[in-house]
PDB file of C-alpha atoms in Angstrom:
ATOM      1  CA  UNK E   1     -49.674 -49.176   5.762  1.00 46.00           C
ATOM      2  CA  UNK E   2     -47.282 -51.807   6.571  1.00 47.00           C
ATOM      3  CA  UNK E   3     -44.413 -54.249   5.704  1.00 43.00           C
ATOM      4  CA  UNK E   4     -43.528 -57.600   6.884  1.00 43.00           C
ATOM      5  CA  UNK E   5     -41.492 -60.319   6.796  1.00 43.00           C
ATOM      6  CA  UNK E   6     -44.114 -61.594   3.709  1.00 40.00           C
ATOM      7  CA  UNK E   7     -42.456 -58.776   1.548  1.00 40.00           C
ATOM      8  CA  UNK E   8     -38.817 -60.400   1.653  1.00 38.00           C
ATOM      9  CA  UNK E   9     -39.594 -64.353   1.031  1.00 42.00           C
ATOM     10  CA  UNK E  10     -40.432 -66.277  -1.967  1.00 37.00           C
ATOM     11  CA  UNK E  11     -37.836 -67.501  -5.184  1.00 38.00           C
ATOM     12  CA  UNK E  12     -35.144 -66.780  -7.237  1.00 39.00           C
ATOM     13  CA  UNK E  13     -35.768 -67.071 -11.232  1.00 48.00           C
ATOM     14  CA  UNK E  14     -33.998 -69.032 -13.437  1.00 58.00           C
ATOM     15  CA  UNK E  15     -32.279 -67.546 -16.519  1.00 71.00           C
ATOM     16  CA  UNK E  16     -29.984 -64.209 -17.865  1.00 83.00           C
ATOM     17  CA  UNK E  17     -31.028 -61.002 -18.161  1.00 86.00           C
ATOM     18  CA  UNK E  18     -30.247 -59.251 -21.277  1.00 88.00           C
ATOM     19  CA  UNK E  19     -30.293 -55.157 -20.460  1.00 95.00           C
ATOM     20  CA  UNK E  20     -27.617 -52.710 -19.489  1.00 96.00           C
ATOM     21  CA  UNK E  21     -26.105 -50.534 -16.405  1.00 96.00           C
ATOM     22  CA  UNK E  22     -26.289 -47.090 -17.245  1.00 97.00           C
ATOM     23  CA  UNK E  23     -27.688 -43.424 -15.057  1.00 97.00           C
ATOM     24  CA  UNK E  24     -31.337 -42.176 -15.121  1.00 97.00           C
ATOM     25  CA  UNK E  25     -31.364 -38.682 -13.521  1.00 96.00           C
ATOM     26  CA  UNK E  26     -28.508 -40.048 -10.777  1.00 91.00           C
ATOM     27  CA  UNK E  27     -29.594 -43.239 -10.709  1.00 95.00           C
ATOM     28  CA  UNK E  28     -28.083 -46.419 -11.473  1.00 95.00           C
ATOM     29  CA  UNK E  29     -30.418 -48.363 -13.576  1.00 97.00           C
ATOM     30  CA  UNK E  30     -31.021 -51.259 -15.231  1.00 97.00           C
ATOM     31  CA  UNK E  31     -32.318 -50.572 -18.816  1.00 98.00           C
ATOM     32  CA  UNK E  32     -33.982 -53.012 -21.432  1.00 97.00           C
ATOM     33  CA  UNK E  33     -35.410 -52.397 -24.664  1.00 97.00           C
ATOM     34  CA  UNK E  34     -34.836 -49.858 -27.165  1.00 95.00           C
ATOM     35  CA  UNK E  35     -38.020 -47.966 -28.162  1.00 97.00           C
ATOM     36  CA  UNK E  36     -37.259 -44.248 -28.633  1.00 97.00           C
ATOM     37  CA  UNK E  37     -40.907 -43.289 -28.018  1.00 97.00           C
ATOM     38  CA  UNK E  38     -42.317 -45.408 -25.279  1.00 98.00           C
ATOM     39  CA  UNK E  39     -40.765 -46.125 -21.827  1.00 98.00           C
ATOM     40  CA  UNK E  40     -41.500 -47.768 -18.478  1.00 98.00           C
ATOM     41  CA  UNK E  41     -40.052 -47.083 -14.981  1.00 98.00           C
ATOM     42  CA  UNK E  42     -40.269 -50.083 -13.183  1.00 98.00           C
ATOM     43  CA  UNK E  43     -40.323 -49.535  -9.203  1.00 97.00           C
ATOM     44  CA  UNK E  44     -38.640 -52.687  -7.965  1.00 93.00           C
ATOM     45  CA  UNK E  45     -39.551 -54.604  -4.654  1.00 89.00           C
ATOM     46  CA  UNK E  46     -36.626 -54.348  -1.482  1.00 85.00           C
ATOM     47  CA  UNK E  47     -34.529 -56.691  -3.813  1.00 86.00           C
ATOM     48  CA  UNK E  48     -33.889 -53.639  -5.855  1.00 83.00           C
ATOM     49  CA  UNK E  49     -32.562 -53.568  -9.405  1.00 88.00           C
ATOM     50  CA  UNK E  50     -29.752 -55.838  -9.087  1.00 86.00           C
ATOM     51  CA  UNK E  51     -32.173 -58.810  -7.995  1.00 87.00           C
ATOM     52  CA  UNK E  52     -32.284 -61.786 -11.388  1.00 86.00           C
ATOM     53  CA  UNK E  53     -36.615 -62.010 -11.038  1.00 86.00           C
ATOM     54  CA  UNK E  54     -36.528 -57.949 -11.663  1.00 91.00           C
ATOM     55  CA  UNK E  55     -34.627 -57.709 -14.368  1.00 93.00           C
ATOM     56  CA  UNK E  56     -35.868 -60.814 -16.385  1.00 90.00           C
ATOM     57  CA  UNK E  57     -39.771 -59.603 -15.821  1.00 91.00           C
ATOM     58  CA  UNK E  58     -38.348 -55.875 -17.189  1.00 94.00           C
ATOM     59  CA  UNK E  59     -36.927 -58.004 -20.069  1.00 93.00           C
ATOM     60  CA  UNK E  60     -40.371 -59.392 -20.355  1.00 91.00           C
ATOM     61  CA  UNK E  61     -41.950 -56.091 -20.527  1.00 94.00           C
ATOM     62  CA  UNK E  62     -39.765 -54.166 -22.734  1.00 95.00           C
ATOM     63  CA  UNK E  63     -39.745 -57.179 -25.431  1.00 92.00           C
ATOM     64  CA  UNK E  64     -44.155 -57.979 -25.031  1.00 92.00           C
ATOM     65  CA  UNK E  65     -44.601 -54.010 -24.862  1.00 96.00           C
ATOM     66  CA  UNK E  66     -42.420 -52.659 -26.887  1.00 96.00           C
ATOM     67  CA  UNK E  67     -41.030 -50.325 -24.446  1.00 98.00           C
ATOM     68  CA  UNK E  68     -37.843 -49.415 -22.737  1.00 98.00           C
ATOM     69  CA  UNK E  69     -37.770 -50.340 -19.256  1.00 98.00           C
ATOM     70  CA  UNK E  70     -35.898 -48.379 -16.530  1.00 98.00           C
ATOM     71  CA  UNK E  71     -35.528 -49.977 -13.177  1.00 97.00           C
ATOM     72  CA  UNK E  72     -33.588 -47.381 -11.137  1.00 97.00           C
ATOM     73  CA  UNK E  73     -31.475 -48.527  -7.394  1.00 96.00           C
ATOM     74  CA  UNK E  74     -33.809 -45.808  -5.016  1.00 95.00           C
ATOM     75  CA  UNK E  75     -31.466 -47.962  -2.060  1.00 93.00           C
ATOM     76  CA  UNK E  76     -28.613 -45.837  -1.782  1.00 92.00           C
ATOM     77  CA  UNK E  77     -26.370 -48.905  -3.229  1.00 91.00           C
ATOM     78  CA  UNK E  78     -27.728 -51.373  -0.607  1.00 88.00           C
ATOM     79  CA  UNK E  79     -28.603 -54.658  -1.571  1.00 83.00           C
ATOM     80  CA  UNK E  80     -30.567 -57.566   0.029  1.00 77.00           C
ATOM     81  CA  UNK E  81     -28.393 -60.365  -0.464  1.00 72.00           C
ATOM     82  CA  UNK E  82     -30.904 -63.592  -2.700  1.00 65.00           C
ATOM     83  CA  UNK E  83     -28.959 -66.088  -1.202  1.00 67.00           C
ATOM     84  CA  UNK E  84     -30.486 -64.950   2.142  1.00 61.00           C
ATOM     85  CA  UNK E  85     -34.051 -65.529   0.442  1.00 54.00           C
ATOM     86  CA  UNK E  86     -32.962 -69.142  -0.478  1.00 56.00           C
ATOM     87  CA  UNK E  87     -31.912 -69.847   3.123  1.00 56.00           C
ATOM     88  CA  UNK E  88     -34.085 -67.529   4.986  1.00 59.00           C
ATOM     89  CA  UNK E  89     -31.798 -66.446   7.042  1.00 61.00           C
ATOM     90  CA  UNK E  90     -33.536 -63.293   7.916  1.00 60.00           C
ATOM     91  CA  UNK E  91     -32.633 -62.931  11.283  1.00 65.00           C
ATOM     92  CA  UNK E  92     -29.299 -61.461   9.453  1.00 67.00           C
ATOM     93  CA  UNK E  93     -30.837 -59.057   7.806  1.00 72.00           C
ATOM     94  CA  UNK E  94     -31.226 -54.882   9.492  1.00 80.00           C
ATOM     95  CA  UNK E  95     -35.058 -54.998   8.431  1.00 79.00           C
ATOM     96  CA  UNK E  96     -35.610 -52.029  10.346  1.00 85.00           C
ATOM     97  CA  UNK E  97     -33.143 -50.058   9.672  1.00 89.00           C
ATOM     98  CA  UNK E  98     -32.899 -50.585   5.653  1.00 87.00           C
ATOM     99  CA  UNK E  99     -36.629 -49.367   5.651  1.00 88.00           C
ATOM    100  CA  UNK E 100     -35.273 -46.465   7.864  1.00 93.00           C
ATOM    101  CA  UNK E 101     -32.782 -45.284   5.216  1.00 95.00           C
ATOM    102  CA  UNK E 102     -35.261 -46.018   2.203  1.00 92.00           C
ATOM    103  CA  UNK E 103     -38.673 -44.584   4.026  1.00 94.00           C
ATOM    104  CA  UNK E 104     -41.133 -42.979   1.570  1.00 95.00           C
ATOM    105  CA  UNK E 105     -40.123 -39.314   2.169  1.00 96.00           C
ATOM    106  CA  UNK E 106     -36.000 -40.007   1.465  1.00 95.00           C
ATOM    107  CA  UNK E 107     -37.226 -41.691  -1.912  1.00 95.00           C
ATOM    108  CA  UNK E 108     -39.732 -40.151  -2.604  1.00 96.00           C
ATOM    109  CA  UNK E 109     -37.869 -37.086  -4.048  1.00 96.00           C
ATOM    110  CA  UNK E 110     -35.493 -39.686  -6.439  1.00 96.00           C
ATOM    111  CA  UNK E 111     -38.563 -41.840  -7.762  1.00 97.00           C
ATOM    112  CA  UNK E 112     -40.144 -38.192  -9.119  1.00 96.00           C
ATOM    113  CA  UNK E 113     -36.540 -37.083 -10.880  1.00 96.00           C
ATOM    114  CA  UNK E 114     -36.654 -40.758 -12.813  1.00 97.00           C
ATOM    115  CA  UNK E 115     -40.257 -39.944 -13.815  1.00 97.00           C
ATOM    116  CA  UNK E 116     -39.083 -36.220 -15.040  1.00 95.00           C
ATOM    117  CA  UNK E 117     -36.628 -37.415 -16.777  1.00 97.00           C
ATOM    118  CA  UNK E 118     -38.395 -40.012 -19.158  1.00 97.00           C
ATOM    119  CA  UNK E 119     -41.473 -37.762 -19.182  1.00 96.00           C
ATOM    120  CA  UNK E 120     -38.955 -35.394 -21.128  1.00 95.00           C
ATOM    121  CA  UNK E 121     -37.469 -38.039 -23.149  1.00 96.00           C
ATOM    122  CA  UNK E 122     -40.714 -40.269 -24.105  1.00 97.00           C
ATOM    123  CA  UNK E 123     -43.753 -39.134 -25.750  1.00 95.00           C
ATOM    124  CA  UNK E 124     -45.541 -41.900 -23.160  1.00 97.00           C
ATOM    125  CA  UNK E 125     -44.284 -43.172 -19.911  1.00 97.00           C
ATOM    126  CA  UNK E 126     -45.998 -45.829 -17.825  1.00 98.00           C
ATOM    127  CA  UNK E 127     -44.835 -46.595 -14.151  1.00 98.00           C
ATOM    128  CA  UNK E 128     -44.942 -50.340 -12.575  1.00 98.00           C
ATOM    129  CA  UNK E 129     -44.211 -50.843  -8.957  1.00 97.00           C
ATOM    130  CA  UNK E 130     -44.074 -53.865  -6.904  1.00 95.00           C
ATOM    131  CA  UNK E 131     -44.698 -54.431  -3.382  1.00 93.00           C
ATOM    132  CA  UNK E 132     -41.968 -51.315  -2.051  1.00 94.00           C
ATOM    133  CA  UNK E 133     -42.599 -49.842  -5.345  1.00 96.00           C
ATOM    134  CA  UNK E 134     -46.574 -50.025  -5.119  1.00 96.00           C
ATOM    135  CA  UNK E 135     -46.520 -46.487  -3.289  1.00 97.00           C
ATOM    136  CA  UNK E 136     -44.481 -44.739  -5.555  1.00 97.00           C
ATOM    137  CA  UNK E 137     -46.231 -45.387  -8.754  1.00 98.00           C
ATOM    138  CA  UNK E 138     -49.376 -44.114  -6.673  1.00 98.00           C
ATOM    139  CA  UNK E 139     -47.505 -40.977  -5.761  1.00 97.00           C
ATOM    140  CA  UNK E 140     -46.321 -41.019  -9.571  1.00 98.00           C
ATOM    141  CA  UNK E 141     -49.772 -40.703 -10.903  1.00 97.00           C
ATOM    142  CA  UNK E 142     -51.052 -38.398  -8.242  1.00 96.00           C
ATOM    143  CA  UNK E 143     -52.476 -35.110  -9.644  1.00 88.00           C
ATOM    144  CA  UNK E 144     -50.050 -33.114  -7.756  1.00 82.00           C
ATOM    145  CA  UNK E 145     -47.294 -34.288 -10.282  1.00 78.00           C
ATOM    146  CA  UNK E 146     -49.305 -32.916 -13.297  1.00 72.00           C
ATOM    147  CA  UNK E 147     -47.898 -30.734 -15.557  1.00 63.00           C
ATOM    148  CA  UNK E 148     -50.723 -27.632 -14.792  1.00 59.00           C
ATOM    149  CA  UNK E 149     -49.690 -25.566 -17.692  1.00 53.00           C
ATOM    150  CA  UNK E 150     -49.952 -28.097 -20.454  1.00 53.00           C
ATOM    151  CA  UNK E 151     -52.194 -30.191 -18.396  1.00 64.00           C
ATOM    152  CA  UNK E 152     -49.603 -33.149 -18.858  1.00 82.00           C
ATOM    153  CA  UNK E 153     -49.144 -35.695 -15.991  1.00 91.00           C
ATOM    154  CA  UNK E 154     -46.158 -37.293 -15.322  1.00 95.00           C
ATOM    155  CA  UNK E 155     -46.691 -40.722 -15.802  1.00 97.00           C
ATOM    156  CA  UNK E 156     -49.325 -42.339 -18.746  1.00 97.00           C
ATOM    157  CA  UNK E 157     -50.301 -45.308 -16.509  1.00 98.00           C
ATOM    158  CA  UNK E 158     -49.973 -47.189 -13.139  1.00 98.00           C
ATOM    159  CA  UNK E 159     -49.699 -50.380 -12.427  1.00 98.00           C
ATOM    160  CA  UNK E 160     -49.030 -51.874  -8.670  1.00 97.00           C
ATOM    161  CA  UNK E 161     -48.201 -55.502  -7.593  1.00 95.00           C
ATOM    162  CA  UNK E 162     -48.722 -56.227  -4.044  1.00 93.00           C
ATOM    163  CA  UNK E 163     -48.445 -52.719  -3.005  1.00 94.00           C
ATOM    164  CA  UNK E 164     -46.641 -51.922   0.411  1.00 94.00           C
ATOM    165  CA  UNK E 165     -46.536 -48.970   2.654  1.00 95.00           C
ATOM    166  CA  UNK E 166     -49.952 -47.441   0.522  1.00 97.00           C
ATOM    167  CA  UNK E 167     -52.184 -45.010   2.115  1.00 97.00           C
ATOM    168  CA  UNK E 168     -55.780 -43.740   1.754  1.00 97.00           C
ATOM    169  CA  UNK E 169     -54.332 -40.453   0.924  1.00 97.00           C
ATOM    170  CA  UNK E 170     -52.036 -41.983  -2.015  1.00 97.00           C
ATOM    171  CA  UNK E 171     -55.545 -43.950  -3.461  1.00 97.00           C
ATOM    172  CA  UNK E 172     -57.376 -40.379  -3.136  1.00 97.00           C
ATOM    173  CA  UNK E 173     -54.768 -38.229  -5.291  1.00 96.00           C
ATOM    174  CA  UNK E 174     -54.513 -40.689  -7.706  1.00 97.00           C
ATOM    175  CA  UNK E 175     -55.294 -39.429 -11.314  1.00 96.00           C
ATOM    176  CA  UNK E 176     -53.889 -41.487 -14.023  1.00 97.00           C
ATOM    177  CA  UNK E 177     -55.163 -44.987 -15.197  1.00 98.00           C
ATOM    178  CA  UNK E 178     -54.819 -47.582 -12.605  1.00 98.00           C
ATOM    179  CA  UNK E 179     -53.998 -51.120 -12.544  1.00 98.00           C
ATOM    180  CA  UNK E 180     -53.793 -53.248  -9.158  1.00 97.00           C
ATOM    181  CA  UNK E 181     -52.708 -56.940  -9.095  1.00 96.00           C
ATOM    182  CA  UNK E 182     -53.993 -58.066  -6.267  1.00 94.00           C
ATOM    183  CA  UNK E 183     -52.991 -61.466  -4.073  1.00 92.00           C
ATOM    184  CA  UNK E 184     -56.143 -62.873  -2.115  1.00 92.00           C
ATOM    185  CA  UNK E 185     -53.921 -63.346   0.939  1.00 91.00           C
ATOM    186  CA  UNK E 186     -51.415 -59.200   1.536  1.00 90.00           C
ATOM    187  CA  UNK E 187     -51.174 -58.003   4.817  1.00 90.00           C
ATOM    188  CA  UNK E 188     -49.639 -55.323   3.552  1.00 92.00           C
ATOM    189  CA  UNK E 189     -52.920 -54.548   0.881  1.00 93.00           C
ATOM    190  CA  UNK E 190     -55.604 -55.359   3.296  1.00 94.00           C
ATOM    191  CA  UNK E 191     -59.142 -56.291   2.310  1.00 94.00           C
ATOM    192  CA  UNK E 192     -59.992 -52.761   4.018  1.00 96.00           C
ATOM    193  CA  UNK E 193     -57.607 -51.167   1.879  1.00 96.00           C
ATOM    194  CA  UNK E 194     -59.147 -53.426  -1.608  1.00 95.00           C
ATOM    195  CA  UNK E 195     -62.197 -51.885  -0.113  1.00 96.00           C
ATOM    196  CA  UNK E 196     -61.220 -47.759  -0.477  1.00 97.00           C
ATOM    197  CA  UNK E 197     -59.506 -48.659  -3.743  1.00 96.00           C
ATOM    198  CA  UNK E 198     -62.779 -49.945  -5.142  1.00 92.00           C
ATOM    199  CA  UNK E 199     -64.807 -46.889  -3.730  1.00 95.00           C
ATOM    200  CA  UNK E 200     -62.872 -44.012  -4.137  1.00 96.00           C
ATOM    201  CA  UNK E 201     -61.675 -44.796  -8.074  1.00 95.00           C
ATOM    202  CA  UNK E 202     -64.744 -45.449  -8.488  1.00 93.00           C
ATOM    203  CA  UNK E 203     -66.038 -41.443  -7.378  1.00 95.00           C
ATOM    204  CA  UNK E 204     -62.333 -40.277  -9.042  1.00 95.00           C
ATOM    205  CA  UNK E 205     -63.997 -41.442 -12.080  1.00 94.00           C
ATOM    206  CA  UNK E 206     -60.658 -42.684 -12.728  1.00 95.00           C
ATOM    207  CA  UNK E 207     -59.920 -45.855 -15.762  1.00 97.00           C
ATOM    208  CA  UNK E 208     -59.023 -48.694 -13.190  1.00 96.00           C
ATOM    209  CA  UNK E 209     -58.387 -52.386 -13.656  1.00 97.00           C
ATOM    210  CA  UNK E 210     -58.392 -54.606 -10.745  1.00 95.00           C
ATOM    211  CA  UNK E 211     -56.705 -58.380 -11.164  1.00 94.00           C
ATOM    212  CA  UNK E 212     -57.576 -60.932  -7.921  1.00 95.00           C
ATOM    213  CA  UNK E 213     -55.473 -63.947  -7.328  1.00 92.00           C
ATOM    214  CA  UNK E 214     -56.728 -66.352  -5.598  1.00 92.00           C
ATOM    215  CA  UNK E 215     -55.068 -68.762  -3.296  1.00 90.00           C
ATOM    216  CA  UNK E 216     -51.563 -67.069  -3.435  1.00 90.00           C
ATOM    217  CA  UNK E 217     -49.524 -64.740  -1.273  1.00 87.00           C
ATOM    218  CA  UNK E 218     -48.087 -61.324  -1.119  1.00 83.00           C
ATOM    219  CA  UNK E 219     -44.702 -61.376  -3.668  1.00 80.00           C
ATOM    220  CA  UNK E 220     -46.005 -64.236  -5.622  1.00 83.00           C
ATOM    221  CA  UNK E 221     -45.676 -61.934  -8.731  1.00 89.00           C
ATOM    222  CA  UNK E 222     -42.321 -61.406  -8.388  1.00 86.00           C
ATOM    223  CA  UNK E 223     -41.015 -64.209  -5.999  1.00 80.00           C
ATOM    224  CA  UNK E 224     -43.550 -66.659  -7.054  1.00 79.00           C
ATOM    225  CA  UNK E 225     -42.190 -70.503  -7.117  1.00 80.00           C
ATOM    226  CA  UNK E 226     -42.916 -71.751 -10.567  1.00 77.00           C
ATOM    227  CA  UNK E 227     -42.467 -75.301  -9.533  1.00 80.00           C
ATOM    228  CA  UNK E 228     -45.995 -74.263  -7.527  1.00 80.00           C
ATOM    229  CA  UNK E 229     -48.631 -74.679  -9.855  1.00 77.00           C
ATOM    230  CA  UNK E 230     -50.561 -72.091  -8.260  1.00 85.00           C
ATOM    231  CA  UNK E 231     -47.967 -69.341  -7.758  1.00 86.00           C
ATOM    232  CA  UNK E 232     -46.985 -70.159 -11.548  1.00 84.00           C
ATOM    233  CA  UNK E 233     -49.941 -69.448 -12.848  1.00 87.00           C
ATOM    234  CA  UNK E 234     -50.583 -66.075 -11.262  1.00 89.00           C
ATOM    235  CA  UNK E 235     -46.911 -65.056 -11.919  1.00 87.00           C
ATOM    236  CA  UNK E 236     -47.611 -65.436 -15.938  1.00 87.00           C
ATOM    237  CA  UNK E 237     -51.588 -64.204 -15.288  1.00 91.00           C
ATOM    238  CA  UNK E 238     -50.086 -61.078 -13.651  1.00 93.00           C
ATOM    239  CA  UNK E 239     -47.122 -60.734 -16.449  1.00 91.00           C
ATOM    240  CA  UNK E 240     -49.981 -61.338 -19.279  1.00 92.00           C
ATOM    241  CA  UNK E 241     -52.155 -58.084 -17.603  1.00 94.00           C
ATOM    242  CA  UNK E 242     -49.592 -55.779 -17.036  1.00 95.00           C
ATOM    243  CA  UNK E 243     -48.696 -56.156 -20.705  1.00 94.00           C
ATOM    244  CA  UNK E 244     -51.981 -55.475 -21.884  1.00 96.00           C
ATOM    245  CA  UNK E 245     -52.382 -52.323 -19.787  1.00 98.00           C
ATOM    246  CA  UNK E 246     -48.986 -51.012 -20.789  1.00 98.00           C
ATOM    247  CA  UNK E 247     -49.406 -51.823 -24.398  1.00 97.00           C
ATOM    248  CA  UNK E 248     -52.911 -49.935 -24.448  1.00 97.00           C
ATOM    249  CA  UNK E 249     -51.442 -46.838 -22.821  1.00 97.00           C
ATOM    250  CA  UNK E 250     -48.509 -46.737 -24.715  1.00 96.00           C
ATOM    251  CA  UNK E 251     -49.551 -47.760 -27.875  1.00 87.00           C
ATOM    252  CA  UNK E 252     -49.984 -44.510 -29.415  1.00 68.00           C
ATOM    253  CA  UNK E 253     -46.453 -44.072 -28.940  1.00 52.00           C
TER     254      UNK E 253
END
């Protein structure tokens, strides 16, 4: 599992988001959309909630769903400063010891309270993650988070752009409908990694739906430049999919 400097380049979006601030468990979060049956916690990339591309694709998803979309700050109030990704001046930036203070097992803990919380509020709940956020959802859908005594699980759905910091063990557990959107060239999802995705949801037995993008990078989905045909075109392929998974597993809502 791994991160890399590929996880903190790309673009800033054009255009205004249109949610809200509020709390989700004791979470600051971003919240879009206003359906009263249906929601989706959205597991942001190290940009975090207050970055413009997150908010505008929850916008996206809460309008082309029909959902309410939570994205949640699991950063303890940091944030990466965008104008850093326009001048890539990384060399500023405490890479090491941001993913020291937000490692797996400190978050862990807060990404499961969001989850509770909707899954007690919403008759169905989907989770998205990107890149930082592909883990969690993984973790999210893992059988260990069922509800055993009404046989309930926490989340509907996954979905996972780019996933960073994934294991073998998080792909095993898994046990909720599974989406990846996949980048041909990821360091961080490795062609070894594809590999054990493909095999072991396939012995889960578990609904899985596997997107390749060709050509493009690691981020393009959410740091894409749409000035790049390419990278444009898998940005809207990968917005296009995720709606159409959501909207399935949600629609009953």
């Amino acid at each position: 599992m791994s991160l890399s400097k590929c996880c903190i380049q790309g673009f800033e979006w054009h255009g205004t988001p249109s949610g809200r601030i509020s709390k989700l468990a004791n979470s600051n979060t971003y919240i879009t959309g206003d359906n009263p049956n249906a929601a989706i916690l959205l597991i942001a990339d190290l940009f975090g909630r207050t970055f413009a591309n997150n908010r505008l694709l929850a916008d996206h998803f809460a309008r082309e769903v029909g959902a309410t979309v939570y994205v949640p700050d699991f950063f303890g109030g940091e944030v990466i400063d965008s104008q850093a990704l326009a001048e890539e001046k990384w060399e500023q930036f405490d890479f090491e010891g941001f993913m020291q203070r937000n490692s797996r097992d400190i978050r862990e803990p807060e990404i499961v309270e969001c989850a509770r919380a909707l899954r007690r509020q919403y008759r169905k709940v989907g989770a998205v993650g990107y890149c930082y956020g592909g883990w969690a959802v993984f973790r999210l859908g893992a059988k260990e988070h069922h509800d055993n005594q009404h046989q309930t699980p926490l989340v509907d759905c996954i979905s996972a752009g780019h996933p960073s910091l994934l294991t073998e063990k998080d792909i095993d557990e898994v046990a909720v409908p599974v989406q990846l959107l996949a980048p041909e060239m990821d360091p961080a999802y490795t062609p070894e990694l594809k590999l054990h995705t493909f095999q072991t949801l396939l012995k889960l037995g578990v609904v899985f739906d596997y997107q390749h993008f060709s050509g493009v990078v690691h981020a393009c989905l959410v740091r894409g430049d749409e000035h790049v045909p390419g990278e444009r075109e898998a940005m809207v392929r990968g917005k296009n999919a995720l709606v159409a998974w959501m909207r399935h597993f949600l629609k009953e809502a």
